[in-house]
């Protein structure tokens, strides 16, 4: 099957695109601020990981030399508009949280110089330090000293207790006059809850702020989707030597997997390329009870009742464009070209069958994106050259596919 070769080439192309995207993420445009306070534009090696770094690798603009910088040499660094780390001397409790016989209520604050990941920048600033399962949050107001938000679980007489000092710290230092007391009681010691609180505080104080965490999430360049849908197809068989054709409609299931790679030519995710591998099938029963039109050749073979069966593995590659409504919602359109590796594609007439081989498919789609879900309708058209007897008959399949896709990575 020649189209199987297309699918293999398509998969190789898709892997190449993904590799190029990851390679682009290996070194990204950013900056460093050295000990002297001098800011230098550079390319920084990928630091999108959970643990806070102690050393970074970077290349100055125009240079191929990879340099390293430690917490002793760099005061601040970041990926442009996406990520920011600041060096700070802080007191931190590095004892891991957990419940065991050795866990005590007391804190073990030690002074250390760390790169802190800045999550919120504004009048009130929020930072995070992560190392393995250890997560500690820090804060300050404007240029005040950065301090750890204190939270700890411990055992007392065999029962779990919690040190919730961080709530008192926030009441004392990060308190807008419109906040009610229950606003503080609902703050959890995790990234999302603290982000929401610090955003609310800066809004309440009418201060401009930057949420680096949301910017980082929005700029993930590679997205993977699982797809499932309903395929509504119409088969059209054009009879040889006569101006006459048969039509039939069938419904089937389509399952697939998609990789989407954002084209980072704008600050927002507007354009992308994508590839999809999917399996789908349908069965069309065609009943032809209409007599042939006048003045047709009487020796032309006609079909009365027959079934068109189609099962295929399809590989598609295409372009997509988004119309962004807000952070969670967008409309989009896309177009793609697909090759097919037929598993079964034939017309069954009584006890005999005639095999067909699909040509490339042309596909056009429109859809709506909401958070992690895509809802899409696609129209496709396929020419089917006859590869067995009666090669002067032509056939094509067109139809709509209605799919739901879930963004899982």
Short mmCIF file of C-alpha atoms in Angstrom, two decimals:
data_model
loop_
_atom_site.label_atom_id
_atom_site.label_comp_id
_atom_site.label_asym_id
_atom_site.label_seq_id
_atom_site.Cartn_x
_atom_site.Cartn_y
_atom_site.Cartn_z
CA UNK A 1 0.00 0.00 0.00
CA UNK A 2 1.65 3.19 -1.14
CA UNK A 3 -0.24 5.27 1.41
CA UNK A 4 1.33 3.27 4.25
CA UNK A 5 4.58 4.81 3.06
CA UNK A 6 2.96 8.20 3.34
CA UNK A 7 1.99 7.48 6.94
CA UNK A 8 5.52 6.40 7.78
CA UNK A 9 6.94 9.55 6.18
CA UNK A 10 4.33 11.57 8.03
CA UNK A 11 5.33 10.04 11.36
CA UNK A 12 8.99 10.78 10.63
CA UNK A 13 8.05 14.37 9.79
CA UNK A 14 6.04 14.68 13.00
CA UNK A 15 8.93 13.40 15.08
CA UNK A 16 11.20 15.87 13.32
CA UNK A 17 8.84 18.76 14.12
CA UNK A 18 8.60 17.69 17.76
CA UNK A 19 12.38 17.33 17.99
CA UNK A 20 12.86 20.78 16.50
CA UNK A 21 10.39 22.24 18.98
CA UNK A 22 12.16 20.60 21.90
CA UNK A 23 15.50 21.74 20.49
CA UNK A 24 14.19 25.28 20.36
CA UNK A 25 13.27 24.94 24.01
CA UNK A 26 16.75 23.73 24.94
CA UNK A 27 18.07 27.30 24.79
CA UNK A 28 15.51 30.08 25.02
CA UNK A 29 15.91 33.81 24.84
CA UNK A 30 16.28 35.36 28.28
CA UNK A 31 18.58 37.46 30.43
CA UNK A 32 20.91 37.35 33.40
CA UNK A 33 21.85 40.06 35.92
CA UNK A 34 25.34 39.58 37.27
CA UNK A 35 26.93 40.57 40.58
CA UNK A 36 27.56 44.10 39.30
CA UNK A 37 23.90 44.61 38.42
CA UNK A 38 24.58 44.47 34.67
CA UNK A 39 21.81 42.91 32.62
CA UNK A 40 22.88 40.74 29.68
CA UNK A 41 20.64 39.29 27.00
CA UNK A 42 21.38 35.62 26.40
CA UNK A 43 20.01 32.19 25.58
CA UNK A 44 19.30 30.09 28.67
CA UNK A 45 19.17 26.31 28.67
CA UNK A 46 15.81 24.75 29.44
CA UNK A 47 14.97 25.10 33.15
CA UNK A 48 11.29 24.12 32.97
CA UNK A 49 11.44 21.58 35.74
CA UNK A 50 10.17 21.21 39.28
CA UNK A 51 13.39 21.71 41.24
CA UNK A 52 14.90 25.16 41.69
CA UNK A 53 18.28 25.28 39.94
CA UNK A 54 21.60 26.04 41.63
CA UNK A 55 23.50 26.43 38.35
CA UNK A 56 22.31 27.51 34.91
CA UNK A 57 23.83 27.16 31.45
CA UNK A 58 23.60 30.04 28.99
CA UNK A 59 25.05 31.49 25.80
CA UNK A 60 25.54 35.19 25.20
CA UNK A 61 23.84 36.53 22.09
CA UNK A 62 26.06 36.00 19.05
CA UNK A 63 28.23 33.40 20.79
CA UNK A 64 28.20 29.61 20.59
CA UNK A 65 30.13 29.16 23.84
CA UNK A 66 28.07 27.61 26.63
CA UNK A 67 28.78 29.25 29.98
CA UNK A 68 27.66 28.31 33.48
CA UNK A 69 26.52 30.61 36.23
CA UNK A 70 25.98 29.75 39.87
CA UNK A 71 23.98 31.34 42.64
CA UNK A 72 27.20 33.05 43.76
CA UNK A 73 27.62 34.76 40.38
CA UNK A 74 24.12 35.60 39.17
CA UNK A 75 21.68 37.87 41.02
CA UNK A 76 18.70 37.25 38.74
CA UNK A 77 17.82 35.46 35.51
CA UNK A 78 14.75 34.68 33.49
CA UNK A 79 13.14 33.53 30.27
CA UNK A 80 11.62 36.55 28.51
CA UNK A 81 7.99 37.13 29.63
CA UNK A 82 7.73 33.58 30.98
CA UNK A 83 9.96 32.74 33.95
CA UNK A 84 11.93 34.63 36.58
CA UNK A 85 14.35 33.57 39.32
CA UNK A 86 15.85 35.91 41.92
CA UNK A 87 18.73 35.21 44.27
CA UNK A 88 18.00 35.79 47.91
CA UNK A 89 19.51 35.01 51.31
CA UNK A 90 16.63 33.53 53.27
CA UNK A 91 15.88 31.44 56.33
CA UNK A 92 14.30 28.19 55.24
CA UNK A 93 13.03 25.03 56.90
CA UNK A 94 14.26 22.21 54.64
CA UNK A 95 12.88 19.36 56.72
CA UNK A 96 10.45 17.50 54.51
CA UNK A 97 6.80 17.54 55.42
CA UNK A 98 5.29 14.20 56.40
CA UNK A 99 3.89 12.32 59.35
CA UNK A 100 6.23 10.01 61.20
CA UNK A 101 7.45 9.49 64.74
CA UNK A 102 10.43 11.79 64.23
CA UNK A 103 8.40 14.76 63.01
CA UNK A 104 8.32 17.50 65.63
CA UNK A 105 6.44 20.77 65.89
CA UNK A 106 9.56 22.91 66.00
CA UNK A 107 10.95 24.65 62.93
CA UNK A 108 14.56 24.25 61.82
CA UNK A 109 15.20 27.49 59.96
CA UNK A 110 18.65 27.75 58.43
CA UNK A 111 20.14 30.58 56.43
CA UNK A 112 20.85 29.78 52.80
CA UNK A 113 21.41 31.57 49.48
CA UNK A 114 18.91 30.30 46.90
CA UNK A 115 17.43 30.98 43.52
CA UNK A 116 13.72 31.55 44.24
CA UNK A 117 11.16 31.12 41.48
CA UNK A 118 9.10 34.31 41.41
CA UNK A 119 5.45 33.48 40.76
CA UNK A 120 3.89 36.93 41.32
CA UNK A 121 5.59 40.28 40.85
CA UNK A 122 3.76 43.34 42.15
CA UNK A 123 3.33 45.25 45.39
CA UNK A 124 3.07 41.84 47.07
CA UNK A 125 5.49 39.27 45.68
CA UNK A 126 5.20 35.48 45.88
CA UNK A 127 8.09 33.04 45.45
CA UNK A 128 8.49 29.27 45.50
CA UNK A 129 11.34 26.92 46.34
CA UNK A 130 11.03 23.25 45.29
CA UNK A 131 13.40 20.34 45.79
CA UNK A 132 11.98 16.87 45.29
CA UNK A 133 8.87 16.61 47.48
CA UNK A 134 9.83 19.75 49.43
CA UNK A 135 7.81 22.88 48.62
CA UNK A 136 8.28 26.16 50.45
CA UNK A 137 6.70 29.51 49.64
CA UNK A 138 8.15 32.95 50.36
CA UNK A 139 6.82 36.49 50.16
CA UNK A 140 7.61 40.14 50.63
CA UNK A 141 5.95 43.53 50.22
CA UNK A 142 7.74 45.75 47.73
CA UNK A 143 11.42 45.82 48.79
CA UNK A 144 11.03 44.26 52.24
CA UNK A 145 13.09 41.23 53.26
CA UNK A 146 11.89 37.98 51.69
CA UNK A 147 10.53 35.59 54.33
CA UNK A 148 9.23 32.05 54.30
CA UNK A 149 5.52 31.48 54.74
CA UNK A 150 5.44 29.01 57.63
CA UNK A 151 3.41 25.83 57.32
CA UNK A 152 4.18 22.48 58.88
CA UNK A 153 2.45 19.25 59.79
CA UNK A 154 3.57 17.37 62.88
CA UNK A 155 2.49 14.71 65.37
CA UNK A 156 1.43 15.40 68.92
CA UNK A 157 0.37 12.50 71.14
CA UNK A 158 -0.08 10.41 67.99
CA UNK A 159 -2.42 12.94 66.36
CA UNK A 160 -1.75 15.10 63.33
CA UNK A 161 -1.39 18.82 63.99
CA UNK A 162 -0.72 21.74 61.65
CA UNK A 163 1.33 24.87 62.13
CA UNK A 164 -0.61 27.48 60.13
CA UNK A 165 1.57 30.48 60.90
CA UNK A 166 1.45 31.51 57.23
CA UNK A 167 -2.16 32.63 57.63
CA UNK A 168 -1.18 35.01 60.46
CA UNK A 169 1.72 36.29 58.37
CA UNK A 170 -0.63 37.11 55.51
CA UNK A 171 -3.16 38.77 57.82
CA UNK A 172 -0.38 40.95 59.24
CA UNK A 173 1.41 41.87 56.00
CA UNK A 174 -0.75 41.11 52.95
CA UNK A 175 -4.11 42.43 54.07
CA UNK A 176 -6.35 44.65 51.96
CA UNK A 177 -9.01 46.57 53.87
CA UNK A 178 -11.78 44.97 51.80
CA UNK A 179 -10.71 41.43 52.79
CA UNK A 180 -12.88 39.63 55.31
CA UNK A 181 -11.42 37.25 57.87
CA UNK A 182 -12.82 34.17 56.12
CA UNK A 183 -10.83 35.11 53.01
CA UNK A 184 -7.68 34.14 54.91
CA UNK A 185 -9.14 30.97 56.39
CA UNK A 186 -9.68 29.58 52.88
CA UNK A 187 -6.03 29.95 51.79
CA UNK A 188 -4.32 26.60 51.27
CA UNK A 189 -0.57 26.12 51.31
CA UNK A 190 -0.28 25.31 47.61
CA UNK A 191 0.59 27.11 44.39
CA UNK A 192 -2.90 27.78 43.03
CA UNK A 193 -4.43 28.97 46.28
CA UNK A 194 -1.55 31.33 47.09
CA UNK A 195 -1.44 32.62 43.51
CA UNK A 196 -5.13 33.49 43.68
CA UNK A 197 -4.68 35.27 47.00
CA UNK A 198 -1.70 37.37 45.88
CA UNK A 199 -3.48 38.27 42.66
CA UNK A 200 -6.52 39.38 44.67
CA UNK A 201 -4.35 41.49 46.96
CA UNK A 202 -2.60 43.32 44.10
CA UNK A 203 -5.94 43.93 42.39
CA UNK A 204 -7.43 45.21 45.64
CA UNK A 205 -4.51 47.63 46.03
CA UNK A 206 -4.97 48.70 42.38
CA UNK A 207 -1.41 47.66 41.67
CA UNK A 208 -0.12 46.26 38.39
CA UNK A 209 1.32 42.78 38.71
CA UNK A 210 2.73 39.93 36.63
CA UNK A 211 1.69 36.32 37.05
CA UNK A 212 4.70 34.41 35.72
CA UNK A 213 3.11 31.06 36.52
CA UNK A 214 0.18 31.63 34.13
CA UNK A 215 2.55 32.89 31.43
CA UNK A 216 4.65 29.75 31.76
CA UNK A 217 1.60 27.50 31.42
CA UNK A 218 0.39 29.39 28.38
CA UNK A 219 3.65 29.03 26.50
CA UNK A 220 3.97 25.27 26.42
CA UNK A 221 4.88 24.66 22.80
CA UNK A 222 3.92 21.00 22.45
CA UNK A 223 0.44 19.70 23.18
CA UNK A 224 -0.90 16.18 22.91
CA UNK A 225 -4.55 15.20 22.51
CA UNK A 226 -6.58 12.04 22.62
CA UNK A 227 -9.44 12.18 20.10
CA UNK A 228 -12.76 10.37 19.73
CA UNK A 229 -15.56 11.11 17.33
CA UNK A 230 -18.41 10.12 15.06
CA UNK A 231 -17.83 9.87 11.32
CA UNK A 232 -20.81 10.54 9.01
CA UNK A 233 -19.78 9.53 5.46
CA UNK A 234 -21.40 9.59 2.06
CA UNK A 235 -20.18 7.27 -0.68
CA UNK A 236 -20.75 8.23 -4.33
CA UNK A 237 -20.23 5.63 -7.06
CA UNK A 238 -20.20 7.01 -10.62
CA UNK A 239 -21.27 4.40 -13.16
CA UNK A 240 -19.15 3.73 -16.22
CA UNK A 241 -20.35 5.11 -19.58
CA UNK A 242 -23.53 6.60 -18.13
CA UNK A 243 -24.35 9.83 -16.45
CA UNK A 244 -25.63 8.12 -13.37
CA UNK A 245 -24.40 7.42 -9.88
CA UNK A 246 -25.37 5.76 -6.62
CA UNK A 247 -25.16 7.35 -3.19
CA UNK A 248 -25.19 5.91 0.29
CA UNK A 249 -24.60 7.18 3.83
CA UNK A 250 -22.99 5.48 6.80
CA UNK A 251 -21.96 6.30 10.36
CA UNK A 252 -18.85 5.03 12.11
CA UNK A 253 -16.43 5.59 14.98
CA UNK A 254 -13.11 7.43 14.79
CA UNK A 255 -10.33 7.24 17.41
CA UNK A 256 -7.05 9.11 17.22
CA UNK A 257 -4.04 10.77 18.74
CA UNK A 258 -2.76 14.26 17.91
CA UNK A 259 0.45 16.21 18.51
CA UNK A 260 0.21 19.99 18.12
CA UNK A 261 3.32 22.18 17.94
CA UNK A 262 2.84 25.91 18.50
CA UNK A 263 4.65 28.17 16.03
CA UNK A 264 6.15 30.80 18.41
CA UNK A 265 6.08 33.76 16.02
CA UNK A 266 3.68 35.72 18.23
CA UNK A 267 3.45 36.21 21.98
CA UNK A 268 0.23 34.19 22.08
CA UNK A 269 -0.51 30.70 20.78
CA UNK A 270 -2.22 31.65 17.51
CA UNK A 271 -0.60 29.44 14.85
CA UNK A 272 0.41 25.79 15.04
CA UNK A 273 1.20 22.71 13.00
CA UNK A 274 -0.29 19.40 13.97
CA UNK A 275 -0.19 15.75 13.11
CA UNK A 276 -2.82 13.12 13.79
CA UNK A 277 -2.86 9.34 13.57
CA UNK A 278 -6.31 7.81 13.73
CA UNK A 279 -8.28 4.67 13.06
CA UNK A 280 -11.79 4.85 11.71
CA UNK A 281 -14.36 2.69 10.05
CA UNK A 282 -17.78 2.88 8.51
CA UNK A 283 -20.16 0.64 6.60
CA UNK A 284 -22.51 1.97 3.94
CA UNK A 285 -25.41 -0.09 2.62
CA UNK A 286 -26.47 1.18 -0.79
CA UNK A 287 -29.81 0.19 -2.26
CA UNK A 288 -30.27 0.96 -5.95
CA UNK A 289 -33.87 0.46 -7.02
CA UNK A 290 -33.90 3.32 -9.53
CA UNK A 291 -33.96 2.28 -13.21
CA UNK A 292 -31.19 3.45 -15.48
CA UNK A 293 -31.83 6.75 -17.26
CA UNK A 294 -32.92 6.64 -20.91
CA UNK A 295 -30.51 5.91 -23.79
CA UNK A 296 -27.90 4.19 -21.67
CA UNK A 297 -25.81 1.32 -22.96
CA UNK A 298 -27.75 -1.89 -22.23
CA UNK A 299 -24.58 -3.92 -21.71
CA UNK A 300 -23.38 -1.73 -18.83
CA UNK A 301 -23.27 -3.70 -15.59
CA UNK A 302 -25.49 -2.20 -12.85
CA UNK A 303 -25.61 -2.75 -9.12
CA UNK A 304 -28.80 -3.37 -7.23
CA UNK A 305 -28.02 -3.85 -3.54
CA UNK A 306 -24.45 -3.64 -2.29
CA UNK A 307 -22.38 -2.65 0.72
CA UNK A 308 -19.31 -0.43 0.93
CA UNK A 309 -17.01 -1.38 3.85
CA UNK A 310 -14.13 0.85 4.84
CA UNK A 311 -11.57 0.47 7.67
CA UNK A 312 -8.38 2.49 7.61
CA UNK A 313 -5.42 3.88 9.51
CA UNK A 314 -5.02 7.53 8.61
CA UNK A 315 -2.10 9.92 9.08
CA UNK A 316 -2.72 13.65 8.64
CA UNK A 317 -0.55 16.75 8.89
CA UNK A 318 -1.87 20.30 8.79
CA UNK A 319 -1.94 23.94 9.90
CA UNK A 320 -4.20 25.53 12.52
CA UNK A 321 -5.06 29.12 13.44
CA UNK A 322 -6.80 30.31 16.63
CA UNK A 323 -9.04 33.27 17.37
CA UNK A 324 -8.44 33.78 21.10
CA UNK A 325 -11.39 34.96 23.17
CA UNK A 326 -9.66 34.76 26.55
CA UNK A 327 -7.21 32.48 28.37
CA UNK A 328 -9.60 29.50 28.39
CA UNK A 329 -11.65 29.89 25.20
CA UNK A 330 -10.89 30.15 21.49
CA UNK A 331 -12.31 29.39 18.05
CA UNK A 332 -10.03 27.80 15.47
CA UNK A 333 -9.85 26.65 11.86
CA UNK A 334 -7.47 24.15 10.31
CA UNK A 335 -6.67 22.37 7.10
CA UNK A 336 -4.74 19.16 6.55
CA UNK A 337 -3.71 16.51 4.05
CA UNK A 338 -4.09 12.85 4.98
CA UNK A 339 -2.80 9.56 3.63
CA UNK A 340 -4.57 6.28 4.22
CA UNK A 341 -3.39 2.75 4.88
CA UNK A 342 -6.43 0.66 4.08
CA UNK A 343 -7.15 -2.26 6.36
CA UNK A 344 -10.32 -3.08 4.43
CA UNK A 345 -11.88 -1.03 1.63
CA UNK A 346 -14.23 -2.83 -0.71
CA UNK A 347 -17.67 -3.01 -2.29
CA UNK A 348 -19.46 -6.28 -1.61
CA UNK A 349 -22.04 -7.39 -4.18
CA UNK A 350 -23.58 -10.70 -3.29
CA UNK A 351 -20.74 -13.17 -2.88
CA UNK A 352 -18.16 -11.09 -4.73
CA UNK A 353 -16.21 -8.00 -3.73
CA UNK A 354 -14.23 -5.26 -5.47
CA UNK A 355 -11.32 -3.64 -3.70
CA UNK A 356 -10.58 0.10 -3.71
CA UNK A 357 -7.59 2.18 -2.65
CA UNK A 358 -8.11 5.68 -1.29
CA UNK A 359 -6.14 8.61 -2.64
CA UNK A 360 -5.01 11.40 -0.32
CA UNK A 361 -7.75 13.16 1.65
CA UNK A 362 -8.28 16.89 1.82
CA UNK A 363 -9.66 17.98 5.17
CA UNK A 364 -11.03 21.29 6.46
CA UNK A 365 -12.07 21.85 10.07
CA UNK A 366 -13.59 24.42 12.42
CA UNK A 367 -13.82 24.12 16.16
CA UNK A 368 -13.99 25.56 19.62
CA UNK A 369 -11.46 25.16 22.44
CA UNK A 370 -12.40 25.34 26.11
CA UNK A 371 -9.59 24.78 28.63
CA UNK A 372 -8.34 21.22 27.95
CA UNK A 373 -11.09 20.25 25.48
CA UNK A 374 -11.40 20.70 21.73
CA UNK A 375 -14.78 20.36 20.00
CA UNK A 376 -14.44 20.13 16.24
CA UNK A 377 -16.28 19.45 13.01
CA UNK A 378 -14.21 18.38 9.97
CA UNK A 379 -15.23 18.01 6.33
CA UNK A 380 -13.19 15.62 4.19
CA UNK A 381 -13.17 14.52 0.56
CA UNK A 382 -11.40 11.44 -0.87
CA UNK A 383 -11.00 10.24 -4.44
CA UNK A 384 -10.88 6.44 -4.75
CA UNK A 385 -9.15 5.10 -7.88
CA UNK A 386 -10.39 1.62 -8.81
CA UNK A 387 -7.57 -0.93 -8.62
CA UNK A 388 -9.47 -4.00 -9.79
CA UNK A 389 -11.90 -4.87 -12.56
CA UNK A 390 -14.16 -2.28 -14.23
CA UNK A 391 -11.58 0.46 -13.78
CA UNK A 392 -13.78 2.95 -15.62
CA UNK A 393 -16.09 3.23 -12.59
CA UNK A 394 -15.16 6.07 -10.21
CA UNK A 395 -15.88 6.45 -6.54
CA UNK A 396 -15.41 9.09 -3.88
CA UNK A 397 -16.21 9.46 -0.21
CA UNK A 398 -16.96 12.70 1.59
CA UNK A 399 -18.40 13.48 4.96
CA UNK A 400 -18.16 15.10 8.35
CA UNK A 401 -16.36 14.00 11.47
CA UNK A 402 -17.52 15.38 14.81
CA UNK A 403 -14.81 14.93 17.45
CA UNK A 404 -13.98 15.74 21.05
CA UNK A 405 -10.30 15.93 22.00
CA UNK A 406 -8.73 16.05 25.46
CA UNK A 407 -5.42 17.82 26.07
CA UNK A 408 -3.52 15.45 28.34
CA UNK A 409 0.02 16.80 27.91
#
